[in-house]
Amino acid sequence: MKQAAGILIIALVLAAPAAAADPHASARADLLRCRAALKLLDVARLSKQAAAAQLKPLGAAKKACAVSAALKQASYVNSGDQGLSQAYDAQVGMTDGLLNFGKYVGDIAAGEAGHAKILNYAVAEITQSKILLDDALTQLK
């Protein structure tokens, strides 16, 4: 009975998806999802109506660009791997930038004015994170 259980465990491990075994493939897929979601987002000064229209794409981008547990673990375990480190840094920075942009969008959609400072922070963080994202994708090939 123990032998059958052992064989079952080995079979389950061997049947795991290839992306789970290859942290580069998994990280690359995460980054490509993030990049696709960002294409639907208008990170710029917005009117009240335009801000309201950005709420749904912003939510999708936050979800797509969030740091996955697998990437966090892979970048920790493989700390010398520049591609995984850059992928992790890109997602951490993007998460911060999207949170700031979300604050801006929410305030503008609610009719509040003035939030140039938080918009500028968001634009800078998202821009820098896009650069890291592109570099990470190059490293992860």
mmCIF file with all atom_site columns, C-alpha atoms in Angstrom:
data_model
loop_
_atom_site.group_PDB
_atom_site.id
_atom_site.type_symbol
_atom_site.label_atom_id
_atom_site.label_alt_id
_atom_site.label_comp_id
_atom_site.label_asym_id
_atom_site.label_entity_id
_atom_site.label_seq_id
_atom_site.pdbx_PDB_ins_code
_atom_site.Cartn_x
_atom_site.Cartn_y
_atom_site.Cartn_z
_atom_site.occupancy
_atom_site.B_iso_or_equiv
_atom_site.pdbx_formal_charge
_atom_site.auth_seq_id
_atom_site.auth_comp_id
_atom_site.auth_asym_id
_atom_site.auth_atom_id
_atom_site.pdbx_PDB_model_num
ATOM 1   C CA . MET A 1 1   ? 0.000   0.000  0.000   1.00 0.00 ? 1   MET A CA 1
ATOM 2   C CA . LYS A 1 2   ? 2.829   2.390  0.858   1.00 0.00 ? 2   LYS A CA 1
ATOM 3   C CA . GLN A 1 3   ? 4.489   1.633  -2.449  1.00 0.00 ? 3   GLN A CA 1
ATOM 4   C CA . ALA A 1 4   ? 1.284   2.472  -4.353  1.00 0.00 ? 4   ALA A CA 1
ATOM 5   C CA . ALA A 1 5   ? 0.990   5.784  -2.479  1.00 0.00 ? 5   ALA A CA 1
ATOM 6   C CA . GLY A 1 6   ? 4.599   6.571  -3.311  1.00 0.00 ? 6   GLY A CA 1
ATOM 7   C CA . ILE A 1 7   ? 4.034   5.828  -6.983  1.00 0.00 ? 7   ILE A CA 1
ATOM 8   C CA . LEU A 1 8   ? 0.932   8.037  -6.951  1.00 0.00 ? 8   LEU A CA 1
ATOM 9   C CA . ILE A 1 9   ? 2.907   10.936 -5.457  1.00 0.00 ? 9   ILE A CA 1
ATOM 10  C CA . ILE A 1 10  ? 5.651   10.543 -8.046  1.00 0.00 ? 10  ILE A CA 1
ATOM 11  C CA . ALA A 1 11  ? 3.042   10.447 -10.825 1.00 0.00 ? 11  ALA A CA 1
ATOM 12  C CA . LEU A 1 12  ? 1.434   13.649 -9.527  1.00 0.00 ? 12  LEU A CA 1
ATOM 13  C CA . VAL A 1 13  ? 4.781   15.420 -9.363  1.00 0.00 ? 13  VAL A CA 1
ATOM 14  C CA . LEU A 1 14  ? 5.653   14.352 -12.907 1.00 0.00 ? 14  LEU A CA 1
ATOM 15  C CA . ALA A 1 15  ? 2.237   15.474 -14.149 1.00 0.00 ? 15  ALA A CA 1
ATOM 16  C CA . ALA A 1 16  ? 2.682   19.038 -12.835 1.00 0.00 ? 16  ALA A CA 1
ATOM 17  C CA . PRO A 1 17  ? 2.603   21.714 -15.527 1.00 0.00 ? 17  PRO A CA 1
ATOM 18  C CA . ALA A 1 18  ? 5.904   22.638 -17.141 1.00 0.00 ? 18  ALA A CA 1
ATOM 19  C CA . ALA A 1 19  ? 5.482   26.304 -16.116 1.00 0.00 ? 19  ALA A CA 1
ATOM 20  C CA . ALA A 1 20  ? 5.490   25.275 -12.464 1.00 0.00 ? 20  ALA A CA 1
ATOM 21  C CA . ALA A 1 21  ? 8.801   23.491 -12.987 1.00 0.00 ? 21  ALA A CA 1
ATOM 22  C CA . ASP A 1 22  ? 10.261  26.427 -14.928 1.00 0.00 ? 22  ASP A CA 1
ATOM 23  C CA . PRO A 1 23  ? 10.136  29.651 -12.911 1.00 0.00 ? 23  PRO A CA 1
ATOM 24  C CA . HIS A 1 24  ? 11.230  31.624 -15.978 1.00 0.00 ? 24  HIS A CA 1
ATOM 25  C CA . ALA A 1 25  ? 8.211   30.453 -17.979 1.00 0.00 ? 25  ALA A CA 1
ATOM 26  C CA . SER A 1 26  ? 5.879   31.214 -15.090 1.00 0.00 ? 26  SER A CA 1
ATOM 27  C CA . ALA A 1 27  ? 7.383   34.680 -14.523 1.00 0.00 ? 27  ALA A CA 1
ATOM 28  C CA . ARG A 1 28  ? 7.265   35.415 -18.239 1.00 0.00 ? 28  ARG A CA 1
ATOM 29  C CA . ALA A 1 29  ? 3.571   34.493 -18.387 1.00 0.00 ? 29  ALA A CA 1
ATOM 30  C CA . ASP A 1 30  ? 2.874   36.751 -15.379 1.00 0.00 ? 30  ASP A CA 1
ATOM 31  C CA . LEU A 1 31  ? 4.678   39.671 -17.012 1.00 0.00 ? 31  LEU A CA 1
ATOM 32  C CA . LEU A 1 32  ? 2.939   39.202 -20.349 1.00 0.00 ? 32  LEU A CA 1
ATOM 33  C CA . ARG A 1 33  ? -0.461  39.227 -18.604 1.00 0.00 ? 33  ARG A CA 1
ATOM 34  C CA . CYS A 1 34  ? 0.530   42.426 -16.826 1.00 0.00 ? 34  CYS A CA 1
ATOM 35  C CA . ARG A 1 35  ? 1.733   44.071 -20.034 1.00 0.00 ? 35  ARG A CA 1
ATOM 36  C CA . ALA A 1 36  ? -1.514  43.184 -21.840 1.00 0.00 ? 36  ALA A CA 1
ATOM 37  C CA . ALA A 1 37  ? -3.629  44.655 -19.017 1.00 0.00 ? 37  ALA A CA 1
ATOM 38  C CA . LEU A 1 38  ? -1.577  47.859 -18.997 1.00 0.00 ? 38  LEU A CA 1
ATOM 39  C CA . LYS A 1 39  ? -2.330  48.450 -22.685 1.00 0.00 ? 39  LYS A CA 1
ATOM 40  C CA . LEU A 1 40  ? -5.985  49.056 -21.733 1.00 0.00 ? 40  LEU A CA 1
ATOM 41  C CA . LEU A 1 41  ? -5.079  51.669 -19.129 1.00 0.00 ? 41  LEU A CA 1
ATOM 42  C CA . ASP A 1 42  ? -4.726  55.401 -19.810 1.00 0.00 ? 42  ASP A CA 1
ATOM 43  C CA . VAL A 1 43  ? -2.193  56.572 -17.232 1.00 0.00 ? 43  VAL A CA 1
ATOM 44  C CA . ALA A 1 44  ? -2.585  60.323 -17.675 1.00 0.00 ? 44  ALA A CA 1
ATOM 45  C CA . ARG A 1 45  ? -4.480  63.336 -16.362 1.00 0.00 ? 45  ARG A CA 1
ATOM 46  C CA . LEU A 1 46  ? -8.157  62.431 -16.648 1.00 0.00 ? 46  LEU A CA 1
ATOM 47  C CA . SER A 1 47  ? -11.529 64.153 -16.623 1.00 0.00 ? 47  SER A CA 1
ATOM 48  C CA . LYS A 1 48  ? -14.199 62.931 -14.215 1.00 0.00 ? 48  LYS A CA 1
ATOM 49  C CA . GLN A 1 49  ? -15.881 60.897 -16.981 1.00 0.00 ? 49  GLN A CA 1
ATOM 50  C CA . ALA A 1 50  ? -12.609 59.438 -18.249 1.00 0.00 ? 50  ALA A CA 1
ATOM 51  C CA . ALA A 1 51  ? -11.592 58.524 -14.695 1.00 0.00 ? 51  ALA A CA 1
ATOM 52  C CA . ALA A 1 52  ? -14.846 56.646 -14.160 1.00 0.00 ? 52  ALA A CA 1
ATOM 53  C CA . ALA A 1 53  ? -14.217 54.738 -17.392 1.00 0.00 ? 53  ALA A CA 1
ATOM 54  C CA . GLN A 1 54  ? -10.745 53.711 -16.138 1.00 0.00 ? 54  GLN A CA 1
ATOM 55  C CA . LEU A 1 55  ? -12.021 51.968 -13.003 1.00 0.00 ? 55  LEU A CA 1
ATOM 56  C CA . LYS A 1 56  ? -12.616 48.593 -14.695 1.00 0.00 ? 56  LYS A CA 1
ATOM 57  C CA . PRO A 1 57  ? -9.313  48.467 -16.668 1.00 0.00 ? 57  PRO A CA 1
ATOM 58  C CA . LEU A 1 58  ? -7.500  49.633 -13.527 1.00 0.00 ? 58  LEU A CA 1
ATOM 59  C CA . GLY A 1 59  ? -8.949  46.747 -11.519 1.00 0.00 ? 59  GLY A CA 1
ATOM 60  C CA . ALA A 1 60  ? -7.900  44.308 -14.234 1.00 0.00 ? 60  ALA A CA 1
ATOM 61  C CA . ALA A 1 61  ? -4.373  45.759 -14.317 1.00 0.00 ? 61  ALA A CA 1
ATOM 62  C CA . LYS A 1 62  ? -4.040  45.552 -10.532 1.00 0.00 ? 62  LYS A CA 1
ATOM 63  C CA . LYS A 1 63  ? -5.043  41.898 -10.650 1.00 0.00 ? 63  LYS A CA 1
ATOM 64  C CA . ALA A 1 64  ? -2.817  41.047 -13.628 1.00 0.00 ? 64  ALA A CA 1
ATOM 65  C CA . CYS A 1 65  ? 0.224   42.883 -12.260 1.00 0.00 ? 65  CYS A CA 1
ATOM 66  C CA . ALA A 1 66  ? 0.050   41.722 -8.639  1.00 0.00 ? 66  ALA A CA 1
ATOM 67  C CA . VAL A 1 67  ? 3.089   39.822 -7.424  1.00 0.00 ? 67  VAL A CA 1
ATOM 68  C CA . SER A 1 68  ? 2.339   36.114 -7.545  1.00 0.00 ? 68  SER A CA 1
ATOM 69  C CA . ALA A 1 69  ? 3.409   33.890 -4.683  1.00 0.00 ? 69  ALA A CA 1
ATOM 70  C CA . ALA A 1 70  ? 5.258   31.696 -7.177  1.00 0.00 ? 70  ALA A CA 1
ATOM 71  C CA . LEU A 1 71  ? 7.317   34.624 -8.472  1.00 0.00 ? 71  LEU A CA 1
ATOM 72  C CA . LYS A 1 72  ? 8.080   35.848 -4.976  1.00 0.00 ? 72  LYS A CA 1
ATOM 73  C CA . GLN A 1 73  ? 9.268   32.365 -3.985  1.00 0.00 ? 73  GLN A CA 1
ATOM 74  C CA . ALA A 1 74  ? 11.243  31.834 -7.199  1.00 0.00 ? 74  ALA A CA 1
ATOM 75  C CA . SER A 1 75  ? 13.047  35.174 -6.908  1.00 0.00 ? 75  SER A CA 1
ATOM 76  C CA . TYR A 1 76  ? 13.906  34.391 -3.276  1.00 0.00 ? 76  TYR A CA 1
ATOM 77  C CA . VAL A 1 77  ? 15.131  30.863 -3.942  1.00 0.00 ? 77  VAL A CA 1
ATOM 78  C CA . ASN A 1 78  ? 17.040  31.959 -7.071  1.00 0.00 ? 78  ASN A CA 1
ATOM 79  C CA . SER A 1 79  ? 18.352  35.258 -5.695  1.00 0.00 ? 79  SER A CA 1
ATOM 80  C CA . GLY A 1 80  ? 21.211  35.346 -8.212  1.00 0.00 ? 80  GLY A CA 1
ATOM 81  C CA . ASP A 1 81  ? 18.845  35.109 -11.175 1.00 0.00 ? 81  ASP A CA 1
ATOM 82  C CA . GLN A 1 82  ? 18.645  38.617 -12.597 1.00 0.00 ? 82  GLN A CA 1
ATOM 83  C CA . GLY A 1 83  ? 15.599  37.881 -14.739 1.00 0.00 ? 83  GLY A CA 1
ATOM 84  C CA . LEU A 1 84  ? 13.520  36.655 -11.807 1.00 0.00 ? 84  LEU A CA 1
ATOM 85  C CA . SER A 1 85  ? 14.739  39.516 -9.613  1.00 0.00 ? 85  SER A CA 1
ATOM 86  C CA . GLN A 1 86  ? 13.790  42.072 -12.257 1.00 0.00 ? 86  GLN A CA 1
ATOM 87  C CA . ALA A 1 87  ? 10.410  40.416 -12.780 1.00 0.00 ? 87  ALA A CA 1
ATOM 88  C CA . TYR A 1 88  ? 9.732   40.608 -9.050  1.00 0.00 ? 88  TYR A CA 1
ATOM 89  C CA . ASP A 1 89  ? 10.921  44.231 -8.844  1.00 0.00 ? 89  ASP A CA 1
ATOM 90  C CA . ALA A 1 90  ? 8.778   45.146 -11.859 1.00 0.00 ? 90  ALA A CA 1
ATOM 91  C CA . GLN A 1 91  ? 5.656   43.679 -10.289 1.00 0.00 ? 91  GLN A CA 1
ATOM 92  C CA . VAL A 1 92  ? 6.317   45.257 -6.890  1.00 0.00 ? 92  VAL A CA 1
ATOM 93  C CA . GLY A 1 93  ? 6.860   48.662 -8.507  1.00 0.00 ? 93  GLY A CA 1
ATOM 94  C CA . MET A 1 94  ? 3.850   48.235 -10.771 1.00 0.00 ? 94  MET A CA 1
ATOM 95  C CA . THR A 1 95  ? 1.660   47.329 -7.814  1.00 0.00 ? 95  THR A CA 1
ATOM 96  C CA . ASP A 1 96  ? 2.726   50.506 -6.024  1.00 0.00 ? 96  ASP A CA 1
ATOM 97  C CA . GLY A 1 97  ? 2.242   52.645 -9.139  1.00 0.00 ? 97  GLY A CA 1
ATOM 98  C CA . LEU A 1 98  ? -1.196  51.184 -9.810  1.00 0.00 ? 98  LEU A CA 1
ATOM 99  C CA . LEU A 1 99  ? -2.245  51.760 -6.213  1.00 0.00 ? 99  LEU A CA 1
ATOM 100 C CA . ASN A 1 100 ? -1.249  55.424 -6.521  1.00 0.00 ? 100 ASN A CA 1
ATOM 101 C CA . PHE A 1 101 ? -2.993  55.713 -9.877  1.00 0.00 ? 101 PHE A CA 1
ATOM 102 C CA . GLY A 1 102 ? -6.048  54.062 -8.329  1.00 0.00 ? 102 GLY A CA 1
ATOM 103 C CA . LYS A 1 103 ? -6.128  56.726 -5.612  1.00 0.00 ? 103 LYS A CA 1
ATOM 104 C CA . TYR A 1 104 ? -5.931  59.421 -8.295  1.00 0.00 ? 104 TYR A CA 1
ATOM 105 C CA . VAL A 1 105 ? -8.623  57.805 -10.475 1.00 0.00 ? 105 VAL A CA 1
ATOM 106 C CA . GLY A 1 106 ? -10.959 57.243 -7.535  1.00 0.00 ? 106 GLY A CA 1
ATOM 107 C CA . ASP A 1 107 ? -10.645 60.837 -6.351  1.00 0.00 ? 107 ASP A CA 1
ATOM 108 C CA . ILE A 1 108 ? -11.141 62.308 -9.829  1.00 0.00 ? 108 ILE A CA 1
ATOM 109 C CA . ALA A 1 109 ? -14.105 59.999 -10.526 1.00 0.00 ? 109 ALA A CA 1
ATOM 110 C CA . ALA A 1 110 ? -15.631 61.242 -7.243  1.00 0.00 ? 110 ALA A CA 1
ATOM 111 C CA . GLY A 1 111 ? -15.329 64.842 -8.449  1.00 0.00 ? 111 GLY A CA 1
ATOM 112 C CA . GLU A 1 112 ? -12.315 65.870 -6.393  1.00 0.00 ? 112 GLU A CA 1
ATOM 113 C CA . ALA A 1 113 ? -9.752  68.087 -8.074  1.00 0.00 ? 113 ALA A CA 1
ATOM 114 C CA . GLY A 1 114 ? -6.049  68.764 -7.839  1.00 0.00 ? 114 GLY A CA 1
ATOM 115 C CA . HIS A 1 115 ? -4.198  65.457 -7.387  1.00 0.00 ? 115 HIS A CA 1
ATOM 116 C CA . ALA A 1 116 ? -1.275  66.253 -9.687  1.00 0.00 ? 116 ALA A CA 1
ATOM 117 C CA . LYS A 1 117 ? 1.323   65.087 -7.162  1.00 0.00 ? 117 LYS A CA 1
ATOM 118 C CA . ILE A 1 118 ? -0.079  61.572 -6.754  1.00 0.00 ? 118 ILE A CA 1
ATOM 119 C CA . LEU A 1 119 ? -0.595  61.310 -10.517 1.00 0.00 ? 119 LEU A CA 1
ATOM 120 C CA . ASN A 1 120 ? 3.039   62.276 -11.079 1.00 0.00 ? 120 ASN A CA 1
ATOM 121 C CA . TYR A 1 121 ? 4.185   59.612 -8.591  1.00 0.00 ? 121 TYR A CA 1
ATOM 122 C CA . ALA A 1 122 ? 2.019   57.008 -10.299 1.00 0.00 ? 122 ALA A CA 1
ATOM 123 C CA . VAL A 1 123 ? 3.265   57.905 -13.776 1.00 0.00 ? 123 VAL A CA 1
ATOM 124 C CA . ALA A 1 124 ? 6.905   57.740 -12.633 1.00 0.00 ? 124 ALA A CA 1
ATOM 125 C CA . GLU A 1 125 ? 6.445   54.394 -10.850 1.00 0.00 ? 125 GLU A CA 1
ATOM 126 C CA . ILE A 1 126 ? 4.523   52.808 -13.702 1.00 0.00 ? 126 ILE A CA 1
ATOM 127 C CA . THR A 1 127 ? 6.989   54.098 -16.303 1.00 0.00 ? 127 THR A CA 1
ATOM 128 C CA . GLN A 1 128 ? 9.976   52.741 -14.374 1.00 0.00 ? 128 GLN A CA 1
ATOM 129 C CA . SER A 1 129 ? 8.204   49.440 -13.750 1.00 0.00 ? 129 SER A CA 1
ATOM 130 C CA . LYS A 1 130 ? 7.452   49.070 -17.473 1.00 0.00 ? 130 LYS A CA 1
ATOM 131 C CA . ILE A 1 131 ? 11.183  49.435 -18.156 1.00 0.00 ? 131 ILE A CA 1
ATOM 132 C CA . LEU A 1 132 ? 11.951  46.745 -15.563 1.00 0.00 ? 132 LEU A CA 1
ATOM 133 C CA . LEU A 1 133 ? 9.197   44.559 -17.017 1.00 0.00 ? 133 LEU A CA 1
ATOM 134 C CA . ASP A 1 134 ? 10.670  44.806 -20.528 1.00 0.00 ? 134 ASP A CA 1
ATOM 135 C CA . ASP A 1 135 ? 14.183  44.108 -19.216 1.00 0.00 ? 135 ASP A CA 1
ATOM 136 C CA . ALA A 1 136 ? 12.908  41.119 -17.243 1.00 0.00 ? 136 ALA A CA 1
ATOM 137 C CA . LEU A 1 137 ? 11.167  39.704 -20.325 1.00 0.00 ? 137 LEU A CA 1
ATOM 138 C CA . THR A 1 138 ? 14.467  39.968 -22.212 1.00 0.00 ? 138 THR A CA 1
ATOM 139 C CA . GLN A 1 139 ? 16.315  38.222 -19.364 1.00 0.00 ? 139 GLN A CA 1
ATOM 140 C CA . LEU A 1 140 ? 13.724  35.445 -19.047 1.00 0.00 ? 140 LEU A CA 1
ATOM 141 C CA . LYS A 1 141 ? 13.980  34.207 -22.650 1.00 0.00 ? 141 LYS A CA 1
#
